CSV table of C-alpha atoms and ligand atoms in Angstrom, one decimal:
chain,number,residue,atom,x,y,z
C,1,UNK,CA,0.0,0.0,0.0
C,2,UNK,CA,1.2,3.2,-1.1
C,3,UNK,CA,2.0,5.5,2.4
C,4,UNK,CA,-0.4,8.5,2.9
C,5,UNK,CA,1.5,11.3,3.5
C,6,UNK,CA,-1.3,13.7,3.5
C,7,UNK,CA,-5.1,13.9,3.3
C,8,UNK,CA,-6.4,16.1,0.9
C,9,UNK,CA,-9.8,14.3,0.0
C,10,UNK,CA,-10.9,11.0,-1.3
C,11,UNK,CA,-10.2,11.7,-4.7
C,12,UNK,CA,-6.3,10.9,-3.5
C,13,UNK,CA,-7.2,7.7,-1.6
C,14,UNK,CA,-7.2,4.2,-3.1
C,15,UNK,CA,-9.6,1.6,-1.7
C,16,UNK,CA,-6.8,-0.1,0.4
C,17,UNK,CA,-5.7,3.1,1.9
C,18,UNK,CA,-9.4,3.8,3.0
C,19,UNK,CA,-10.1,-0.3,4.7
C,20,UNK,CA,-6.4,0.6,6.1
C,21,UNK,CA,-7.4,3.9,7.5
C,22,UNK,CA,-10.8,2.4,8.8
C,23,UNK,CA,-9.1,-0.4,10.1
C,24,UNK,CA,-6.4,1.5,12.4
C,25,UNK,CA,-9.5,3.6,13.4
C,26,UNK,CA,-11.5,0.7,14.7
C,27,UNK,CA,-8.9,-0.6,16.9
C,28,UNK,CA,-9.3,3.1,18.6
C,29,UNK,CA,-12.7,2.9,19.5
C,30,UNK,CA,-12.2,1.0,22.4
C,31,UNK,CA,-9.4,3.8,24.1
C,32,UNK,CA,-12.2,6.5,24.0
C,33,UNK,CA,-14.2,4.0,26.2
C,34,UNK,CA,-11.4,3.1,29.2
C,35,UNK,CA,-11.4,4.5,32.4
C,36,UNK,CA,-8.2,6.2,31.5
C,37,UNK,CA,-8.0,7.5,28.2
C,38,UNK,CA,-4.5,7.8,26.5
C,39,UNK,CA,-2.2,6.0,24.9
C,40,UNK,CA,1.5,6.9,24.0
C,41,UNK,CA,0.8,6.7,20.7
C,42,UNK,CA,2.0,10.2,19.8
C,43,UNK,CA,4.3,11.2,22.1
C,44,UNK,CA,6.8,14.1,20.4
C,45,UNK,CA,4.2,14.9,18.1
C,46,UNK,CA,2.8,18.1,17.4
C,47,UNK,CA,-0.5,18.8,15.9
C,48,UNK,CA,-2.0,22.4,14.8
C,49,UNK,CA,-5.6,22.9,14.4
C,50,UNK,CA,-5.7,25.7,12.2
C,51,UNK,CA,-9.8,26.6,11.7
C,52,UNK,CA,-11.2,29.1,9.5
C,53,UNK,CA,-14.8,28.1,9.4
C,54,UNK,CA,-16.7,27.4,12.4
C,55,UNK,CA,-16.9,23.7,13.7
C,56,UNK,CA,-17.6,22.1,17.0
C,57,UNK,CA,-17.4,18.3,16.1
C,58,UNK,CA,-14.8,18.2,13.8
C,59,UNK,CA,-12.2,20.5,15.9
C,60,UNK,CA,-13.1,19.0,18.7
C,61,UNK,CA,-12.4,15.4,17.7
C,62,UNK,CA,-8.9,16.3,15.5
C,63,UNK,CA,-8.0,17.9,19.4
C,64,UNK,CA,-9.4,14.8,21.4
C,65,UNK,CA,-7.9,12.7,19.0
C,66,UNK,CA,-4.3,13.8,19.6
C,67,UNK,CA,-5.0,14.3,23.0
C,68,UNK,CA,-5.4,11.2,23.6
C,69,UNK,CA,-2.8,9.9,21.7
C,70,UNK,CA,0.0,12.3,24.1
C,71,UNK,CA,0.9,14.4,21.0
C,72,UNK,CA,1.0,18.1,21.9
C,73,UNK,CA,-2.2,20.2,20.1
C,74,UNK,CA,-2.3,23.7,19.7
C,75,UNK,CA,-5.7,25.3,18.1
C,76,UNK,CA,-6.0,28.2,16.4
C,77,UNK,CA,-8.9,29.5,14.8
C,78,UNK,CA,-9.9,32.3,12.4
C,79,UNK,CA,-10.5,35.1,14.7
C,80,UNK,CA,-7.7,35.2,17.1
C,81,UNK,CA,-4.9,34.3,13.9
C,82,UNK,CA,-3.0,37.3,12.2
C,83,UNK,CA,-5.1,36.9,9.2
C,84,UNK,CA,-7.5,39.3,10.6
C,85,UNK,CA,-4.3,41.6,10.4
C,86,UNK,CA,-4.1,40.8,6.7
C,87,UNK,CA,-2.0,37.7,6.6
C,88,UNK,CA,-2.4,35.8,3.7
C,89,UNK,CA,-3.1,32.0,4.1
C,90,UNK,CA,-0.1,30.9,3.1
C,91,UNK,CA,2.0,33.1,5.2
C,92,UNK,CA,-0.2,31.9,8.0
C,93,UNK,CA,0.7,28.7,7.1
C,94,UNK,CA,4.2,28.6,6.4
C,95,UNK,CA,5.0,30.7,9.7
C,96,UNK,CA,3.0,27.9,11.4
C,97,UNK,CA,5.2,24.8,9.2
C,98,UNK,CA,8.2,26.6,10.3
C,99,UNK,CA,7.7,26.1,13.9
C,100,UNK,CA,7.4,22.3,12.7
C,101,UNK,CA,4.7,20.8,13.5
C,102,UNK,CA,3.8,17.2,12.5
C,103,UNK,CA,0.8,18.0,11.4
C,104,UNK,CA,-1.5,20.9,10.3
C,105,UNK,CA,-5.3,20.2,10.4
C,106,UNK,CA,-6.5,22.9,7.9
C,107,UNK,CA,-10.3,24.1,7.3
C,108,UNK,CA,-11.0,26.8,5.1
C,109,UNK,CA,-13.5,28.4,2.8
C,110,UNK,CA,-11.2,27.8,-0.4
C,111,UNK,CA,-12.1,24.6,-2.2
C,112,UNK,CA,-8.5,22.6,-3.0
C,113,UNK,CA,-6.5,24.9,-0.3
C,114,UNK,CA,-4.8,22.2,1.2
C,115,UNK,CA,-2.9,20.6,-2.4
C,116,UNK,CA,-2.2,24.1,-2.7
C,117,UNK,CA,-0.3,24.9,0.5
C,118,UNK,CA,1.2,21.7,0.8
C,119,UNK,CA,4.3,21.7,-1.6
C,120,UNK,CA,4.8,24.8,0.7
C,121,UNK,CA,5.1,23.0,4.1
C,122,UNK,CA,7.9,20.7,3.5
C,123,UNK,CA,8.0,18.4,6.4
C,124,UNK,CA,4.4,19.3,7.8
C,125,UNK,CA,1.7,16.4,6.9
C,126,UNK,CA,-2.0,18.1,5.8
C,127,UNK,CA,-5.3,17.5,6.4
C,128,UNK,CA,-8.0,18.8,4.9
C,129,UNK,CA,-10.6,19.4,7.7
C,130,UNK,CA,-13.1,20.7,4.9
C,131,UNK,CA,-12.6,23.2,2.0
C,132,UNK,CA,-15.1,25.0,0.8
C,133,UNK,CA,-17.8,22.8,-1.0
C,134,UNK,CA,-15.4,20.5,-2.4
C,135,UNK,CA,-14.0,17.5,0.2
C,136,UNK,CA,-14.2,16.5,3.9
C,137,UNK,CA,-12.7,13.3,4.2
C,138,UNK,CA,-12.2,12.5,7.5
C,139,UNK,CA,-16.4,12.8,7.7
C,140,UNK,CA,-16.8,10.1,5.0
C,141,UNK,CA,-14.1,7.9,7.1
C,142,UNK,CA,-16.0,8.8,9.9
C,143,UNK,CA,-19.4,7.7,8.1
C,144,UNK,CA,-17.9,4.4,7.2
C,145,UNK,CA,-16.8,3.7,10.4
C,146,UNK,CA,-19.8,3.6,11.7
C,147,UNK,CA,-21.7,2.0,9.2
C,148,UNK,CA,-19.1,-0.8,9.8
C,149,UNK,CA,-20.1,-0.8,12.9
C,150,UNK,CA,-23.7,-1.2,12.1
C,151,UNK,CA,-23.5,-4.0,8.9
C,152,UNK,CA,-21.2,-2.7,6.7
C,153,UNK,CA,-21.6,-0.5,4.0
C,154,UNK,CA,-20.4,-2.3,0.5
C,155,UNK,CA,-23.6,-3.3,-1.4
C,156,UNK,CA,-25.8,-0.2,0.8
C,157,UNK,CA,-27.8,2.3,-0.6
C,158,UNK,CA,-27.1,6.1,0.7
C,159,UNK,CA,-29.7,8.3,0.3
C,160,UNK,CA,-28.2,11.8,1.0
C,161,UNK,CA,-31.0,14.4,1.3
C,162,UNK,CA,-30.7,18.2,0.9
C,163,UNK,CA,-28.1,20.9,0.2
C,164,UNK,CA,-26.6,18.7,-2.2
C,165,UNK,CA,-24.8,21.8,-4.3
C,166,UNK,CA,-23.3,22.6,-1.8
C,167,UNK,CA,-22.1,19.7,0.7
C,168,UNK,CA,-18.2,18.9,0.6
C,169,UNK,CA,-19.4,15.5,2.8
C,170,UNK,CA,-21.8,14.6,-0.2
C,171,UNK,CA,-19.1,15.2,-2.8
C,172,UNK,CA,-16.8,13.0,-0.5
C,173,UNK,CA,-19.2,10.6,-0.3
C,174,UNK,CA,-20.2,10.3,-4.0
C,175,UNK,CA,-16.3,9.6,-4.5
C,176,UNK,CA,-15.8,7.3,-1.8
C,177,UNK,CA,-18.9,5.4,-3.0
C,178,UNK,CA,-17.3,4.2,-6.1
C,179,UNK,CA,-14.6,2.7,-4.4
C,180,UNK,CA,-15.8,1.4,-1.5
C,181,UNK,CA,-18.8,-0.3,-3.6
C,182,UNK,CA,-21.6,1.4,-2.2
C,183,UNK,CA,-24.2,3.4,-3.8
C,184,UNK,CA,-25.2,7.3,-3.0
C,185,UNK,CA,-28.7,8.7,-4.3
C,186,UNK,CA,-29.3,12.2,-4.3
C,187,UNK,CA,-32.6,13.8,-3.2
C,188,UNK,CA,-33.0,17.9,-3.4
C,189,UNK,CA,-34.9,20.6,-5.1
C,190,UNK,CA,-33.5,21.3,-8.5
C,191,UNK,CA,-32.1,24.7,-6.8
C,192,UNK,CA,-29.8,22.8,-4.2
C,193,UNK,CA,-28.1,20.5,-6.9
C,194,UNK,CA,-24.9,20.7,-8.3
C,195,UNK,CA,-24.5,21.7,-12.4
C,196,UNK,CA,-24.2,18.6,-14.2
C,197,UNK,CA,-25.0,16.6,-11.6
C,198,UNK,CA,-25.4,13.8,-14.3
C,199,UNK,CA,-21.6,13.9,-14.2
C,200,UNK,CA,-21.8,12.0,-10.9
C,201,UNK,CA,-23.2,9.1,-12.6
C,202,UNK,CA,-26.1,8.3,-9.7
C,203,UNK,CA,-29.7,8.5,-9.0
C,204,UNK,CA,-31.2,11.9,-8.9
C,205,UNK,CA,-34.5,12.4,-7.1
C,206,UNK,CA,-36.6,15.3,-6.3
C,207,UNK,CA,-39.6,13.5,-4.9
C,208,UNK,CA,-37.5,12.1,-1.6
C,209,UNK,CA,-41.0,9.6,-0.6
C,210,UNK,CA,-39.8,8.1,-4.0
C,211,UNK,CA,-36.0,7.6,-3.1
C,212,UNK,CA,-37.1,5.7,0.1
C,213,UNK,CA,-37.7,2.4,-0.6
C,214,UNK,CA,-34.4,0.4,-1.1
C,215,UNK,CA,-32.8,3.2,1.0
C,216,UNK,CA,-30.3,1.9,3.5
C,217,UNK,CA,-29.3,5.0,5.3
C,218,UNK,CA,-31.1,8.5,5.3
C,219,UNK,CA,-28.4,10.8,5.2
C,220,UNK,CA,-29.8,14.1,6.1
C,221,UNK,CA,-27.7,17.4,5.0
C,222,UNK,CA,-27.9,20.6,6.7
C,223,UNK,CA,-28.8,23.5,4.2
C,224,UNK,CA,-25.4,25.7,3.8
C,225,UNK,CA,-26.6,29.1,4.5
C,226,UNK,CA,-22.9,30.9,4.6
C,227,UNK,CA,-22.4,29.2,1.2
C,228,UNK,CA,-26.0,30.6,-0.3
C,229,UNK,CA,-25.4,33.2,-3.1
C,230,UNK,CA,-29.2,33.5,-3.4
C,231,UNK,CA,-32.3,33.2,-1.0
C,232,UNK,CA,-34.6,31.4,-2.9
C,233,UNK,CA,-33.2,27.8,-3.1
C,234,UNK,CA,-36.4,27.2,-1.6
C,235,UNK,CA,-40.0,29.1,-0.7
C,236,UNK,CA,-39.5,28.8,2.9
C,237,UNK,CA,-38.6,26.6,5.6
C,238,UNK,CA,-41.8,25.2,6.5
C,239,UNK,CA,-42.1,24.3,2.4
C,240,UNK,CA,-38.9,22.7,2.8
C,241,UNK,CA,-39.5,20.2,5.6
C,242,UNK,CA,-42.3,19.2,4.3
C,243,UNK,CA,-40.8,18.6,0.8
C,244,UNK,CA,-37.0,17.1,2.2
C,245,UNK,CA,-37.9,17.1,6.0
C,246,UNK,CA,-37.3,13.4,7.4
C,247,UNK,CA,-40.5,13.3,9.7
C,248,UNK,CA,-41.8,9.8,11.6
C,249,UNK,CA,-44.0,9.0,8.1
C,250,UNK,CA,-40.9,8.8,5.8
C,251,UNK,CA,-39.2,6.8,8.7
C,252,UNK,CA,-41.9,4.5,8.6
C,253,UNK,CA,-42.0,4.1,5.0
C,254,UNK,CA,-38.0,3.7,5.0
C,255,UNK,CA,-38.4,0.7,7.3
C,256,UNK,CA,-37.5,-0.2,10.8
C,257,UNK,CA,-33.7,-1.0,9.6
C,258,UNK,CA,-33.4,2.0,7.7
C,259,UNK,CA,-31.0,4.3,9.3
C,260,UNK,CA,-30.5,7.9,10.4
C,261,UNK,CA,-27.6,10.1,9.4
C,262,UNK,CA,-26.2,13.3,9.3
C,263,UNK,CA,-22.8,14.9,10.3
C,264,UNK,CA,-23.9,17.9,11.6
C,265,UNK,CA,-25.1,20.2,13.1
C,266,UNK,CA,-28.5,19.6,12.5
C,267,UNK,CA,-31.0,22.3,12.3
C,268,UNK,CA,-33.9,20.6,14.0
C,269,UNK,CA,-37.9,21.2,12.2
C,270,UNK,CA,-35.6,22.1,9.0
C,271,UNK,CA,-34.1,19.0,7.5
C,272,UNK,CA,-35.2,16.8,10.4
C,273,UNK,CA,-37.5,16.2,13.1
C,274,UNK,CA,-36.8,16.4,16.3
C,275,UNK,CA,-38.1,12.9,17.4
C,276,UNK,CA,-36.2,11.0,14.2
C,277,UNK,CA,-33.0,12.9,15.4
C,278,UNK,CA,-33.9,11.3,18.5
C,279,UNK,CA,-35.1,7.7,17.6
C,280,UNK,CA,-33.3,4.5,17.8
C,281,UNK,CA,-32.8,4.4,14.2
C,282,UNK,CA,-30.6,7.7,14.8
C,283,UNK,CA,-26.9,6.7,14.6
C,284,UNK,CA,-25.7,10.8,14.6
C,285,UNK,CA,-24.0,10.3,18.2
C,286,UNK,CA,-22.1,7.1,16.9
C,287,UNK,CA,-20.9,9.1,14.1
C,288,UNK,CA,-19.6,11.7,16.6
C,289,UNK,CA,-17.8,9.0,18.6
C,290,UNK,CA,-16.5,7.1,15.9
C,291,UNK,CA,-15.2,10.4,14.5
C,292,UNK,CA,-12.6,10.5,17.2
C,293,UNK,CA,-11.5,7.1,16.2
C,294,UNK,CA,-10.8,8.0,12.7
C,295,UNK,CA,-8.9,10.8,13.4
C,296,UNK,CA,-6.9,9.0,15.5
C,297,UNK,CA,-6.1,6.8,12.7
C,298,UNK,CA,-5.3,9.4,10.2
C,299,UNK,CA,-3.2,11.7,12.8
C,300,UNK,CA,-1.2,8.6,13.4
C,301,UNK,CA,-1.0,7.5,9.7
C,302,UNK,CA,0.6,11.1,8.7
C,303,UNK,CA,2.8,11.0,11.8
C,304,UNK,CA,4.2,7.6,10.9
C,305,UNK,CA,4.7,8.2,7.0
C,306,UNK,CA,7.0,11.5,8.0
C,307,UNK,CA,8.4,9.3,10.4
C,308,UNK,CA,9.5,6.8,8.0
C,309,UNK,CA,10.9,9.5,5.6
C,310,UNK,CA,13.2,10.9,8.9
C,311,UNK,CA,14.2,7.5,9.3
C,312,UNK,CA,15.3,7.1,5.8
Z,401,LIG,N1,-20.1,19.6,9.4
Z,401,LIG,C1,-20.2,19.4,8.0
Z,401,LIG,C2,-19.2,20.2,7.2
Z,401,LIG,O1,-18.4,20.9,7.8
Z,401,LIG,C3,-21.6,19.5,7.5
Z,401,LIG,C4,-22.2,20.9,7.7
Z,401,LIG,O2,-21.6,21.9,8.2
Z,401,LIG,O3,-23.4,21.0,7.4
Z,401,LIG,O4,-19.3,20.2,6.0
C-alpha cells in the first residue's frame, strides 16, 4: 500500500488506503471508552488545528484525537490568527510549518486549499478538515466507520438528502462510494443541486417519498446558508421540511432497519425532526464518537509516514 502522506480528499485515496485507514480507526474505538483515556501513541508529536470556518465536532475530535494519543495540540482559529491583520493564508501557514509541527489540520472556505499549501510546508503532513464545498474526508471515514459498525456498508444504498450543491461530505461521499462499492442517491430541489450533476453518474431524485424504498441510510444534510449566493433555493422553511424534511411518516415508510444520518449540526424542524433525530434508528451520536476514532487513525498515519521519511 502506497503510504499517505497527506489527506487532501478521497479523490487521493485508493480503496486499500481507505479499509487501512478504517481499520487502524476501529482498533481506537475502544481507548475512548477506558477508564483512562491515553495511549502513548504520539508522544513528540505536534499537531495544529488551524480553523477558519466554524466547527464544534470536527475541531473537537482532531483535538481529542491527539489528545489522547499524548501528542501536543495547539488550536488556532480564524479570529484570534493574524489573518485578521491581513496575513495571507499561506503566510499563515508557512509561519505555522516553520515552527514544525507534524501536522496541520486545515479548514477553510477555499475549495483545494490544502494541495495548494502543501508543496509549501515541507516536512508538515495536511489534512483537509473541509474546503469550501469541495471534500471533507475525515467525515466520510468517519461515516464508514460507523456503518461498519452497524452491517457494513459495500452493497448499501445512501440516500443523502438536501443541500446537495453545496455539501463537501456529499461530494466526498459520491467519491468514496465508487470505491468502497456502495451506492449514493441524491434527493434535493433542482435549486440545491450541483451543475451537471449527471456527471456523478447516480440516482437523482426530487420527490425524496420516492427515493425511500431500497434506502439503506437516510443521510440528512444541513442546508449551507454561509455558502447561499441567493435566497430562494427554496420558498421557505416550512415548504422545505415538508418537501425534504425526514419526519416519523418517511421513517416509517423507509423501514424499521433503515438508518438515520447526518454529520452535523442539525438544524432541528428544517431538515429533520426532532423525534427522528432522536429515535433509535438515529446513529448521529455514533458518528460523533466514531469520528474521534478515525482521526486517530489518520493523525497517526501522517505521523508515521514522515516518520518513515526521517528514518530514511
Ligand atoms: N459539518 C459538515 C461540514 O463541515 C456539515 C455541515 O456543516 O453542514 O461540512
Amino acid at each position: 500500500m502506497k503510504p499517505v502522506r497527506h489527506l487532501f480528499g478521497i479523490a487521493q485515496l485508493e480503496a486499500e488506503q481507505i479499509e487501512y485507514l478504517l481499520t487502524l480507526g476501529a482498533s481506537f474505538i475502544d481507548l475512548s471508552r477506558r477508564p483512562l483515556r491515553k495511549a502513548p501513541t504520539l508522544r513528540g508529536k505536534t499537531i495544529i488545528n488551524l480553523f477558519f470556518e466554524n466547527s464544534t465536532r470536527t475541531r473537537t475530535s482532531f483535538e481529542i484525537a491527539g489528545k489522547r494519543l499524548s501528542a501536543d495540540v495547539i488550536n488556532i482559529s480564524a479570529a484570534t490568527s493574524a489573518t485578521k491583520k491581513g496575513e495571507s493564508l499561506l503566510d499563515t501557514a508557512q509561519t505555522l510549518a516553520a515552527m514544525r509541527p507534524h501536522v496541520l489540520v486545515i479548514r477553510h472556505s477555499i475549495a483545494g486549499c490544502c494541495e495548494f499549501l502543501a508543496p509549501y510546508l515541507e516536512g508538515t503532513a495536511i489534512v483537509n478538515a473541509g474546503d469550501g464545498a469541495h471534500e471533507h474526508p475525515t467525515q466520510v471515514l468517519t461515516d464508514l466507520l460507523t456503518l461498519r459498525a452497524h452491517g457494513g456498508f459495500a452493497g448499501k444504498v445512501i440516500t443523502m438528502v438536501g443541500d446537495i450543491s453545496h455539501s463537501r461530505v456529499a461530494r466526498s461521499h459520491l467519491l468514496a462510494a465508487r470505491k468502497m462499492g456502495y451506492t449514493v442517491r441524491l434527493v434535493a430541489p433542482k435549486t440545491l443541486l450541483p451543475a451537471e450533476v449527471e456527471r456523478y453518474g447516480c440516482e437523482v431524485f426530487h420527490d425524496f417519498d420516492a427515493a425511500i424504498p431500497g434506502s439503506d441510510v437516510l443521510y440528512m444534510l444541513r442546508v449551507q446558508n454561509e455558502r447561499l449566493t441567493s435566497s430562494c433555493c427554496f420558498p421557505s422553511i416550512r415548504e422545505y421540511h415538508e418537501a425534504y424534511g425526514l419526519n416519523r411518516q418517511r421513517l416509517r415508510l423507509a423501514g424499521e432497519d433503515c438508518l438515520v444520518m447526518h454529520p452535523g449540526p442539525m438544524n432541528r424542524g428544517v431538515e429533520i425532526a426532532t423525534d427522528v433525530a432522536d429515535s433509535v434508528q438515529a446513529r448521529i451520536l455514533d458518528q460523533v464518537e466514531h469520528g474521534v476514532a478515525v482521526r486517530m487513525a489518520v493523525l497517526t498515519t501522517l505521523c508515521g509516514a514522515h516518520a518513515m521519511e526521517e528514518e530514511a
